[in-house]
Amino acid sequence: MTQTSHEEVRIGVYICHCGSNIAGTVDVAEVSRWAGLLPNVVASHDYKFMCSSLGQELIEKDIQENGVNRVVVASCSPHLHEPTFRNACARAGLNPYLFEMANIREQDSWVTVDKGEATKKAQALVAAAVGRVAHQQPLNSLFVPINPDVLVVGGGITGIQATLEIANSGRHVYLIEREPSIGGHMAQFDKTFPTLDCSACILTPKMFDAGNHKNVTMLTWSEVEKVEGYIGNFTVTIRKKARYIDVDLCTGCGVCQEKCPKKVIDDVFEAGLGYRKAVYTPFPQAVPKYPVIDRVNCTFFQKGTCKACEKFCPTGAIKFDQADEVITVTVGNIILATGFDLFDARKIPQYGYGRLANVFTSLEFERLTNAAGPTGGKVVMRDGVTVPKTVGIIHCVGSRDKNYNNYCSAICCMQSLKFAHLVKEKTGAEVYQFYIDMRTPAKAYDEFYQRIIHEDVHFVRGKVAEVTDAARNPGEEGKLIIQVEDTLVGKQRRIPVDMVVLSAGLEARADAKEVALKFGISCSADKWFIEKHPKLDPVATMTDGVFVAGACQGPKDIPASVAQGAAAAARVLSIIGQGEIEIEASTAIVDELACVGCKECITTCPYQAIEFLEDKQKAHVIEALCKGCGTCVGACLSKSISLRHFTDDQLVAEMIGAMWTMKQFERAELEAQNA
Amino acid sequence: MTNSFPDLEEAQVILITGSNTTEQHPIIATRLIKLQDKGAKIIVIDPRYTQIAQIADIYLRQKPGTDLAWFNGLMHVILRDNLANQDFIKERTEGFEELKAKVADYTPERVEEITGIPAEKLVEVAHLYAKAERSAIFYCMGITQHTTGVQHVWQCANLAMLTGHIGRPGTGVNPLRGQNNVQGACDMGGLPNVFPAYQPVTKDDAREKFQQAWGVEKLPAEVGMTIMEMMHGLENGKVKAMWVMGENPSLSDPDINHVNKALQAAEFLIVQDVFLSETAQLAHVVLPAASYAEKDGTFSNTERRVQRVRKAIEPLYGSKSDMEIICLVARKMGARGFDFETPQQVMAEINQLTPSYGGITYERLEELGALIWPCPNGEHPGTPFLHKDKFARGLGLFHAIDHQPPAEEPDEEYPFILTTGRIMFHYHTGTMTRRIEKLDREVPTCVIEINPADASRIGLNGKNKVRLQSRRGELIAEAKTTERVDPGVVFMPFHFVEAAANILTNPALDPVAKIPEYKVCAVRVELAE
Amino acid sequence: MPEPKIIGFLCNWCSYRGADTAGMARLKYPPNVKIVRVPCSGRVSPELVLRTFREGADGVMVLGCHIGDCHYSTGNHRAAKRMPVLKKVLEYSGIDPERLCVNWVSAAEGERFAKIITDFTETIRALPPLTEEMTWTKG
Amino acid sequence: MEYKNVLTTCPFCGTGCGFFLQVLDGKIVGVLPDKKHPVSQGSLCVKGWNAHGFIYHEDRLKSPLIRRNGKLVEASWDEAIELVATRLGEIKAKHGPDSIALLASAKATNEENYLFQKFGRAVIGTNNIDHCARL
Amino acid sequence: MDQRLEALLQTIQKVLPDVDGIIGLKVNAAGHIAPHLFRKEAPAELDGLAIWPKYPTPDTLRLIQKAHPGAKLGMVVRGCEERGVVEMFKHAQVDLSNISLIGLQCTREEAEFCRCAKPYTAHAKLTVGEPIEGVPDPVTEGFLAKTREERLEYWKEQLVRCIKCYGCRNVCPQCFCNVCALEDEKWVGTGWLPMPLPPMYHLVRSMHMTAKCVACRECEEVCPADIPMAIQYRLIAGDVKEMFGYETGVSMDEKPPQLLVLAEGEFERTGLPH
């Protein structure tokens, strides 16, 4: 790699004491002295706290007054202070990419016992950084203009929140939802913990706002097919599935649903407990108000006759010949709020769901207690009439269980407590809570827990082994028996109940991986979308311009989801506000003279960031798409593609610096032994 | 070479000396190495521990310039231990008694003192070479480029004759010719003393034959000048004009400061070459020549194998083949006998006048691929090995030779011995190979070799620059430390104009062959910065 | 016996942070491994590993994110495909494939990191120095 | 569209390896070793493999050069040949044939070397002919 | 004339009218054989048609196509050459849309010379000769029986002879890079013989042959030092097949596995720790 400028390399090296964090183990003065002898090093200092303003000034002064044009700071992890020192360099007029850091705290002084060894390791790491920095090149960031329109994927509460935040600020939002209506899981709930607000009462106005906002284009019954482009510049292809309803003519009067002769078990919204028609809106408050025709169940589509809906529709809005429509929209940012799936309780056969009639899932229970639900809010057993006298609520079903999901689903404790309260309130039944640990860490949550304790609910700490209807004594006849080890008393217990509610955990959407691939982001092993940083950047992803919010990123309750929706909106608005955005400077670049056009880099790039220039028969990196992972470099046999700031020269020089030092010490030791 | 590759496959012992074979004659080297798989033993005697030395079964390292001594030592042991081939000596040679007397003094111990070769190793080699049924000697410039170069060659012959390892397949004395057609240039009379096929210019019948054939009244009868004499001639005014065809003495000759002065003194210097070589830059007329790929002709390799060169493309950039240029000039000067259209016609004339090439016609080459001379007529199959039943002069003559030191030995002022040579990736003065990207990338510039002990003594740390000085000049080059050379010895390739080894080399000549002592001169080595 | 010289190529997002995590937890491990930070284990070309051996390293580590956790989505998949082949090449060349350690460490796995480093240093300690093995037998 | 292979002999040392020059549309595009060659037996060294590498080099002399006022300047072949013939004739006439020396070439063909020494001996009338066999 | 040669000639004459030329082998001079483009307009050239020794003709195709992208060509291919062409196609180095492959099935003798496991073509529509079964590769099998230490010794014995001619790379039809990593001082030290250990040239080359080597053995044939480097390429090909289910030259559209994400079960087969 040719050096762009032929100016002499003059390196300044700064060894940080970090109080005694480093200096207590590493002989910093010796490292500094020794570094001063390395090739191209013109200044070498050690200082108490390099990250302090005085420490930074040391660097700035050397750059400005002593002609230092490469800087090495040996201190803590670059993840902590690389930006700090890069800024210091920039302030002094040095390109920040001419800076390199040696990590002699986290990776040396804190982990090495022997002081002599720690000093030697520090020397090797400094020599490595010195070797590397000599090969570093100034980099300038690329700026791309931001298309102010935004795509929000998922019309649950998170997506609605994000949509409204952005739309209210005057930016246009495309809100896309694959079900016929927005609302998501929250629309299915009756009450929300810990305040026991009516879910519909707080959600419906927001749905309405989103659906009728002048800055929102709502695309329900639609799915994203393809995403191309990069931050500021995405082109999204969307399939609007045929509703078989002309929405321009439909008034949402509901006559079609009334007249439709075909009843279908509604296992989406009603969790299988209720019915809908073949033409339907999922629930009365649906937004938009237009129904869809369920082609699979529609008699006309299946048998060619019926058309009852068409006959009765007062506006002639039924259109059996409607086809899917594929549209493209261009947006600058994308928020994914695709939510979660409920753990399928059938996977734990010993809990009996699907086999034992009166074992319910949490979602089924939500529908049971919902006044708009199939039982009108009555808590009854599967026969639809019997009110249970005892109810067992089992926590952590499919969560905190190494056989299924290791993680805690975050909402089940509170949800189960809510259920207990509702059962008590509606039936007065005995309620047992079977829990592993009670986790109620948010505002007013523990208070709710305390309240439920005082509502005479039985708490049994222990993982339920089995739910069975095999009675061992007459008292158990006709009951569901919950077999559990009560770890508080250290005893096996069998508790007969009438009804069992399984507080099923949350899981990533079944198609999360495909969706991630579509949007160029990653999934963790349990398929939750990965945020850029779990603490400091929780809604961004590694793909600039693509954000995640709500339960698609990990189990979350409503307040957290709403907060994330708003947070993602804020991030997006901040980007839009910048007008243009700086993208990763460490991107790959193709040496066209060397490139032989074999397309291996194109195949291997995880971001489709490399295109093939047909006219030149060469590969070409779309810088705005490149994330700087360097996978292409690892694949290119002719080394025609390189990654800026992680070039082969730089990495080899770094490695040689460390190896050279180790070999020097080894030789010195050998000579000392021989002498 | 007395022998050719196919028959050399039968060798059981291969003694290589003064040849960095893997780098200078890579394909010969690998052919020899492959014989190891069939059980052959390779012995290498060389001051540098080269790749072939590393591969060898036995490697002996002598001090540069002490070859006469170890040859005598080998022969001493062979005679002492009754390993000589007495029948061969009796029937085929003369001068044996003098030789015997001479080598009597060269006990292995004494040889060890002179050469540094351990006595027991010398004995081992002597036994191995002598006892094998078929042993072959290979040598190259490491043997010849000395003031005692001819004597070295005689020593090779002595050794081969003493043991009868000559005149049969798998034996012989096999010089490896450095350049692609150095054999042919000699065969064709590109020498001051002979016509083609080594017919002496001093012999009346030879001159008459050529006078008649070429249609000239009188051909000169005195031996002409050698290169070094020409250079002196230019300097002292005896030579006024010089025509250089595809050579680059400005870089290849010893003491080039002196050579360049001489060339600059020329009244008229003509250079024809493919590129503007260092010599061409001094010329009065430069004639662009076609490359090997742009012309037809023949090359004779080191085995005396005559092979075709074929035109793949027309001459580029308006260049002309050397043949066409010579003919144009000759015709312009009014000469007859230069009306050739094709090299094939020239070869027909060569067939007539050059007995050893008598049967080497283009028709036969096309049919057979190649012919090894001597090939006197159109039916002759060629001669894969020489000296089968008798030597050219009849009986083989032993030469009794004492060890003599090189012309210039290290002293306090110039404490190192400089030895020069080639490397794998370049050819001669680099005129062509340094313009081949892939070769240039491999070795872009001159790197000298120095022993680590010497390197640390002069304060060399890693790959620094060193200054080399001899009595004739100085230069700066990169240095690499390696055990390949002994302490006190530095090696340097001569391909590179920016650090031209021949600034330093000694123009002292072998009195017979007039070959300069490239392989030994005294230099000083110090840090350049 | 000289101490093993080891270079570790660690991905910036998981394993390098895992090393930081080990540091923050003050876990102790041998100092032999010197870390070179790379953006992703997928960036590590076989040539880079081999050059490190050429430079005299007795062992080379390539540590990345766990499969499925790659911050570049699937960069580490490429490492998981290239590196086993490289281990085979080493094996067929007579170089102990144990000298190349390929493993996965998340940002949270300080302990795992320290254990991998300790174990690998011990593995290499049990082998002769590579430079000793890498000398020509002839001559 | 034409692709052929021309068998020739390597110009880079005395071994005499054989190889094919690959000629595509009248241009040399590469070297292929000759698997049936008695010397090289299908192998080549690095120089042989790259023996075509200098042929199209931009440094190739593009026309005869004549030194005028101390500088080498381009000239026509006619001019150059005329000058060489005239000057050699003059010098021979003035200083005798032995004032002219010729360096033949270990890199040129047999035919060319033969002609060159013939020129020296028959046309100039001198035995001052040598080449760098010794170098 | 040899029967097979006669049959090949007839097949070529059948194809020739429909193409611009046919790539095959020809006696060029003095009985020496090399690749050649037989042109429709010069049918007499076919008198010199030859079939052995083989040459890396996939590279000939690449050279000709680079200069004449649209040319309609026929090409005589053995099994290995066909695999070579297929792999080059996958790496966008040749375009097969205008190419008619004429498969030449190898004889037992030829297959044994190459220690070839697949001495037959699989894609060519026209074929000459009867396909035979693959033959064992005793060299590779013998190597596999060695311990690690013996392997190291073995390669040292072999590689000390390497004269860095780059012949194995030059002749390889799968080596088509403009700039070769083997020529980069950064990876392979330059200018020194024997090349220092570890044998970077051969290590890097072995890596680069992953999922590329078509087992034509041209590299071994041109090696002046007779180094049997195909042993490594062949063993690695076996591993790649085992781990990733990939075989060179088999299918036209399967991408080389090392470029792709892990498929089901592949990670387990790599033997890497979890």
Coordinates of C-alpha atoms in Angstrom, one line a residue, chain B residues 201-523:
Chain B
V201 CA 43.1 -18.0 -37.3
T202 CA 46.9 -18.6 -37.2
K203 CA 46.7 -21.7 -39.2
D204 CA 47.2 -21.2 -42.9
D205 CA 44.9 -23.9 -44.1
A206 CA 42.1 -22.6 -42.0
R207 CA 42.5 -19.1 -43.3
E208 CA 42.6 -20.4 -46.9
K209 CA 39.4 -22.3 -46.4
F210 CA 37.6 -19.3 -45.1
Q211 CA 39.2 -16.9 -47.7
Q212 CA 37.9 -19.2 -50.4
A213 CA 34.5 -19.6 -48.9
W214 CA 34.0 -16.0 -48.1
G215 CA 35.5 -14.7 -51.3
V216 CA 38.1 -12.5 -49.7
E217 CA 41.7 -12.2 -50.6
K218 CA 43.3 -12.2 -47.3
L219 CA 42.1 -12.9 -43.8
P220 CA 44.1 -11.5 -40.9
A221 CA 46.5 -14.1 -39.4
E222 CA 47.3 -12.6 -36.0
V223 CA 45.2 -13.4 -33.0
G224 CA 42.9 -10.5 -32.2
M225 CA 42.2 -8.7 -28.9
T226 CA 40.2 -10.1 -26.1
I227 CA 37.6 -7.9 -24.4
M228 CA 40.0 -6.6 -21.8
E229 CA 42.6 -5.9 -24.4
M230 CA 40.0 -4.0 -26.4
M231 CA 39.2 -1.8 -23.4
H232 CA 42.9 -1.1 -23.0
G233 CA 43.1 -0.5 -26.7
L234 CA 40.3 2.1 -26.5
E235 CA 42.1 3.8 -23.7
N236 CA 45.5 3.9 -25.3
G237 CA 44.1 4.8 -28.7
K238 CA 44.9 1.7 -30.6
V239 CA 41.2 0.9 -30.9
K240 CA 39.1 3.7 -32.4
A241 CA 35.8 2.0 -33.1
M242 CA 33.8 -0.7 -31.4
W243 CA 30.7 -2.5 -32.4
V244 CA 28.9 -4.1 -29.5
M245 CA 26.1 -6.6 -30.4
G246 CA 23.8 -7.3 -27.5
E247 CA 26.4 -7.1 -24.7
N248 CA 26.7 -4.8 -21.8
P249 CA 30.3 -4.5 -20.8
S250 CA 29.5 -1.3 -18.9
L251 CA 28.0 -3.5 -16.2
S252 CA 29.4 -7.0 -16.8
D253 CA 33.1 -6.3 -17.0
P254 CA 35.4 -6.0 -14.0
D255 CA 36.4 -2.6 -12.7
I256 CA 33.7 -0.9 -14.7
N257 CA 34.8 2.6 -13.8
H258 CA 37.8 1.8 -15.9
V259 CA 35.6 0.1 -18.6
N260 CA 33.4 3.1 -18.9
K261 CA 36.3 5.5 -19.2
A262 CA 37.5 3.3 -22.1
L263 CA 34.2 3.1 -23.8
Q264 CA 33.9 6.9 -23.5
A265 CA 37.2 7.2 -25.2
A266 CA 36.0 5.4 -28.3
E267 CA 35.9 7.5 -31.4
F268 CA 32.9 5.6 -32.7
L269 CA 30.9 3.2 -30.6
I270 CA 28.0 1.2 -32.1
V271 CA 25.7 -0.7 -29.8
Q272 CA 22.8 -2.8 -30.9
D273 CA 20.5 -4.0 -28.2
V274 CA 16.8 -4.5 -27.3
F275 CA 17.0 -1.8 -24.7
L276 CA 19.1 1.3 -24.1
S277 CA 21.6 -0.6 -21.9
E278 CA 24.3 1.1 -19.8
T279 CA 26.7 0.6 -22.7
A280 CA 24.3 1.8 -25.3
Q281 CA 24.0 5.1 -23.3
L282 CA 27.6 5.7 -24.2
A283 CA 27.2 4.8 -27.9
H284 CA 27.4 7.1 -30.9
V285 CA 24.9 4.9 -32.8
V286 CA 22.3 2.7 -31.1
L287 CA 20.6 0.2 -33.3
P288 CA 17.3 -1.4 -32.0
A289 CA 17.5 -5.1 -32.1
A290 CA 14.7 -7.6 -32.2
S291 CA 14.3 -9.9 -29.2
Y292 CA 14.6 -13.7 -29.3
A293 CA 10.8 -14.0 -29.8
E294 CA 10.9 -12.0 -33.0
K295 CA 13.4 -14.0 -34.9
D296 CA 14.5 -17.4 -36.1
G297 CA 17.8 -19.0 -35.4
T298 CA 19.6 -21.5 -33.2
F299 CA 21.1 -21.5 -29.8
S300 CA 23.7 -24.1 -28.6
N301 CA 23.2 -24.9 -24.9
T302 CA 25.8 -26.0 -22.4
E303 CA 25.5 -29.6 -23.6
R304 CA 26.4 -28.5 -27.1
R305 CA 22.8 -29.2 -28.0
V306 CA 21.8 -27.1 -30.9
Q307 CA 18.1 -26.1 -30.7
R308 CA 15.8 -23.8 -32.7
V309 CA 14.7 -20.3 -31.8
R310 CA 11.5 -19.6 -33.5
K311 CA 9.9 -16.4 -34.5
A312 CA 6.6 -16.0 -32.6
I313 CA 5.9 -12.4 -33.7
E314 CA 7.3 -9.9 -36.2
P315 CA 10.0 -7.5 -34.9
L316 CA 8.4 -4.9 -32.7
Y317 CA 8.8 -1.2 -32.7
G318 CA 10.7 -1.1 -36.0
S319 CA 13.5 -3.2 -34.6
K320 CA 15.5 -5.5 -36.8
S321 CA 17.2 -8.8 -36.0
D322 CA 20.9 -8.7 -35.4
M323 CA 21.3 -10.7 -38.6
E324 CA 19.5 -8.2 -40.7
I325 CA 21.5 -5.3 -39.2
I326 CA 24.8 -7.0 -39.9
C327 CA 23.8 -7.8 -43.4
L328 CA 22.6 -4.2 -44.0
V329 CA 25.9 -2.7 -42.8
A330 CA 28.0 -5.2 -44.7
R331 CA 26.1 -4.7 -47.9
K332 CA 26.3 -0.9 -47.4
M333 CA 30.1 -1.3 -47.1
G334 CA 30.0 -3.1 -50.4
A335 CA 30.7 -6.5 -49.1
R336 CA 29.6 -9.7 -50.8
G337 CA 28.4 -12.8 -49.1
F338 CA 25.8 -11.0 -46.9
D339 CA 22.7 -11.5 -49.1
F340 CA 20.9 -13.8 -46.6
E341 CA 17.2 -13.7 -46.4
T342 CA 16.8 -16.3 -43.6
P343 CA 18.9 -17.7 -40.8
Q344 CA 18.4 -21.1 -42.5
Q345 CA 20.5 -19.9 -45.4
V346 CA 23.2 -18.8 -42.9
M347 CA 23.1 -22.2 -41.3
A348 CA 23.6 -23.8 -44.7
E349 CA 26.9 -21.8 -45.0
I350 CA 27.8 -22.8 -41.4
N351 CA 27.2 -26.5 -42.3
Q352 CA 29.8 -26.1 -45.1
L353 CA 32.5 -24.4 -43.0
T354 CA 32.0 -25.7 -39.5
P355 CA 32.8 -29.4 -39.3
S356 CA 31.2 -30.0 -35.9
Y357 CA 28.0 -28.4 -37.3
G358 CA 28.2 -30.1 -40.6
G359 CA 25.0 -32.1 -40.2
I360 CA 23.0 -29.6 -38.2
T361 CA 20.5 -28.4 -40.7
Y362 CA 17.1 -26.8 -40.1
E363 CA 15.4 -29.7 -41.8
R364 CA 17.0 -32.2 -39.3
L365 CA 16.3 -29.9 -36.4
E366 CA 12.7 -29.8 -37.4
E367 CA 12.6 -33.5 -37.5
L368 CA 14.7 -34.4 -34.5
G369 CA 14.1 -31.4 -32.3
A370 CA 17.8 -31.0 -31.5
L371 CA 21.3 -32.2 -32.3
I372 CA 24.3 -32.3 -30.1
W373 CA 27.6 -31.5 -31.9
P374 CA 30.0 -32.8 -33.1
C375 CA 27.6 -33.7 -35.9
P376 CA 29.7 -33.7 -39.0
N377 CA 27.2 -34.8 -41.6
G378 CA 23.6 -35.3 -42.4
E379 CA 23.5 -38.9 -41.3
H380 CA 25.4 -38.3 -38.0
P381 CA 23.2 -38.7 -34.9
G382 CA 25.2 -36.2 -32.8
T383 CA 27.5 -36.8 -29.9
P384 CA 26.0 -37.0 -26.5
F385 CA 29.3 -37.5 -24.8
L386 CA 32.8 -36.6 -25.8
H387 CA 36.2 -38.3 -25.3
K388 CA 34.7 -41.7 -25.6
D389 CA 37.8 -43.5 -26.9
K390 CA 40.3 -40.8 -27.1
F391 CA 40.8 -37.1 -26.2
A392 CA 40.8 -34.4 -28.8
R393 CA 44.6 -34.2 -28.5
G394 CA 45.0 -37.9 -28.3
L395 CA 46.3 -38.7 -24.8
G396 CA 44.9 -36.8 -21.9
L397 CA 47.5 -34.6 -20.4
F398 CA 47.8 -34.3 -16.6
H399 CA 48.8 -30.9 -15.4
A400 CA 50.7 -30.8 -12.1
I401 CA 49.7 -27.5 -10.3
D402 CA 50.6 -26.0 -7.1
H403 CA 48.3 -24.0 -4.9
Q404 CA 48.5 -20.2 -5.7
P405 CA 46.8 -17.5 -3.8
P406 CA 44.4 -15.2 -5.7
A407 CA 45.7 -11.9 -7.1
E408 CA 44.2 -9.9 -4.3
E409 CA 44.0 -11.1 -0.8
P410 CA 42.3 -9.4 2.2
D411 CA 44.5 -7.3 4.3
E412 CA 44.1 -4.8 7.1
E413 CA 42.8 -2.1 4.9
Y414 CA 40.4 -4.3 2.9
P415 CA 39.7 -7.2 5.3
F416 CA 36.9 -8.9 3.5
I417 CA 36.9 -11.2 0.5
L418 CA 34.2 -10.2 -2.0
T419 CA 32.9 -12.9 -4.2
T420 CA 30.3 -12.1 -6.9
G421 CA 27.7 -14.1 -8.7
R422 CA 24.2 -14.4 -9.9
I423 CA 20.8 -14.9 -8.3
M424 CA 17.9 -16.9 -9.4
F425 CA 15.7 -14.0 -10.4
H426 CA 17.9 -12.1 -12.8
Y427 CA 20.0 -12.7 -15.8
H428 CA 23.3 -11.2 -16.5
T429 CA 23.2 -7.4 -16.4
G430 CA 19.4 -7.3 -15.8
T431 CA 18.8 -5.5 -19.1
M432 CA 15.9 -7.8 -19.7
T433 CA 15.0 -9.4 -16.4
R434 CA 14.9 -6.2 -14.4
R435 CA 12.2 -5.1 -16.9
I436 CA 10.2 -8.2 -16.2
E437 CA 7.8 -7.1 -13.5
K438 CA 7.5 -10.4 -11.8
L439 CA 11.2 -10.9 -11.5
D440 CA 11.8 -7.3 -10.5
R441 CA 9.2 -7.6 -7.8
E442 CA 11.0 -10.7 -6.4
V443 CA 14.4 -9.0 -6.2
P444 CA 14.1 -5.3 -6.9
T445 CA 17.7 -4.3 -5.9
C446 CA 21.1 -5.5 -4.9
V447 CA 21.3 -7.3 -1.6
I448 CA 24.7 -8.4 -0.4
E449 CA 25.2 -11.4 1.9
I450 CA 27.3 -11.1 5.1
N451 CA 27.8 -13.5 8.0
P452 CA 26.0 -12.5 11.1
A453 CA 29.2 -12.4 13.1
D454 CA 30.7 -9.9 10.7
A455 CA 27.4 -8.0 10.6
S456 CA 27.4 -7.5 14.4
R457 CA 31.0 -6.6 14.3
I458 CA 30.4 -3.7 11.9
G459 CA 27.3 -2.8 13.8
L460 CA 24.8 -3.9 11.2
N461 CA 21.4 -4.3 12.6
G462 CA 18.9 -6.1 10.5
K463 CA 18.6 -4.9 6.9
N464 CA 20.7 -1.8 6.9
K465 CA 22.7 -0.2 4.1
V466 CA 26.4 -1.0 3.9
R467 CA 29.2 0.7 2.0
L468 CA 31.6 -1.6 0.1
Q469 CA 35.0 -0.3 -1.0
S470 CA 37.7 -1.9 -3.0
R471 CA 40.9 -0.4 -4.4
R472 CA 38.9 0.3 -7.5
G473 CA 35.8 2.0 -6.3
E474 CA 32.9 1.9 -3.8
L475 CA 29.2 1.5 -3.7
I476 CA 26.3 1.3 -1.2
A477 CA 24.0 -1.7 -1.1
E478 CA 21.5 -3.4 1.2
A479 CA 22.8 -6.2 3.3
K480 CA 21.3 -9.4 4.5
T481 CA 22.9 -11.4 7.2
T482 CA 23.2 -15.1 6.5
E483 CA 25.3 -18.1 7.5
R484 CA 25.4 -18.8 3.8
V485 CA 28.7 -17.0 3.7
D486 CA 31.6 -17.6 6.1
P487 CA 32.9 -14.8 8.3
G488 CA 35.3 -12.7 6.3
V489 CA 33.4 -13.2 3.1
V490 CA 30.7 -11.1 1.5
F491 CA 28.8 -12.1 -1.6
M492 CA 27.2 -9.8 -4.0
P493 CA 25.2 -10.3 -7.2
F494 CA 26.3 -8.3 -10.2
H495 CA 23.0 -7.6 -12.0
F496 CA 22.3 -4.2 -10.5
V497 CA 23.4 -1.0 -12.0
E498 CA 22.6 1.0 -8.8
A499 CA 25.1 -1.2 -6.9
A500 CA 27.3 -2.5 -9.6
A501 CA 29.5 -5.2 -8.2
N502 CA 32.0 -4.7 -11.0
I503 CA 32.9 -1.3 -9.7
L504 CA 34.7 -3.3 -7.0
T505 CA 36.0 -6.4 -8.8
N506 CA 39.6 -6.9 -9.8
P507 CA 40.4 -7.0 -13.5
A508 CA 43.4 -9.3 -12.9
L509 CA 43.2 -12.0 -15.6
D510 CA 43.9 -15.6 -16.0
P511 CA 47.0 -15.5 -18.2
V512 CA 45.7 -18.2 -20.6
A513 CA 42.0 -17.7 -20.9
K514 CA 42.0 -14.0 -20.0
I515 CA 39.2 -14.5 -17.6
P516 CA 39.0 -11.9 -14.8
E517 CA 39.0 -12.8 -11.2
Y518 CA 35.4 -12.0 -10.3
K519 CA 35.3 -14.5 -7.6
V520 CA 37.9 -13.0 -5.3
C521 CA 38.8 -9.4 -4.4
A522 CA 39.5 -7.6 -1.2
V523 CA 37.0 -5.1 0.1

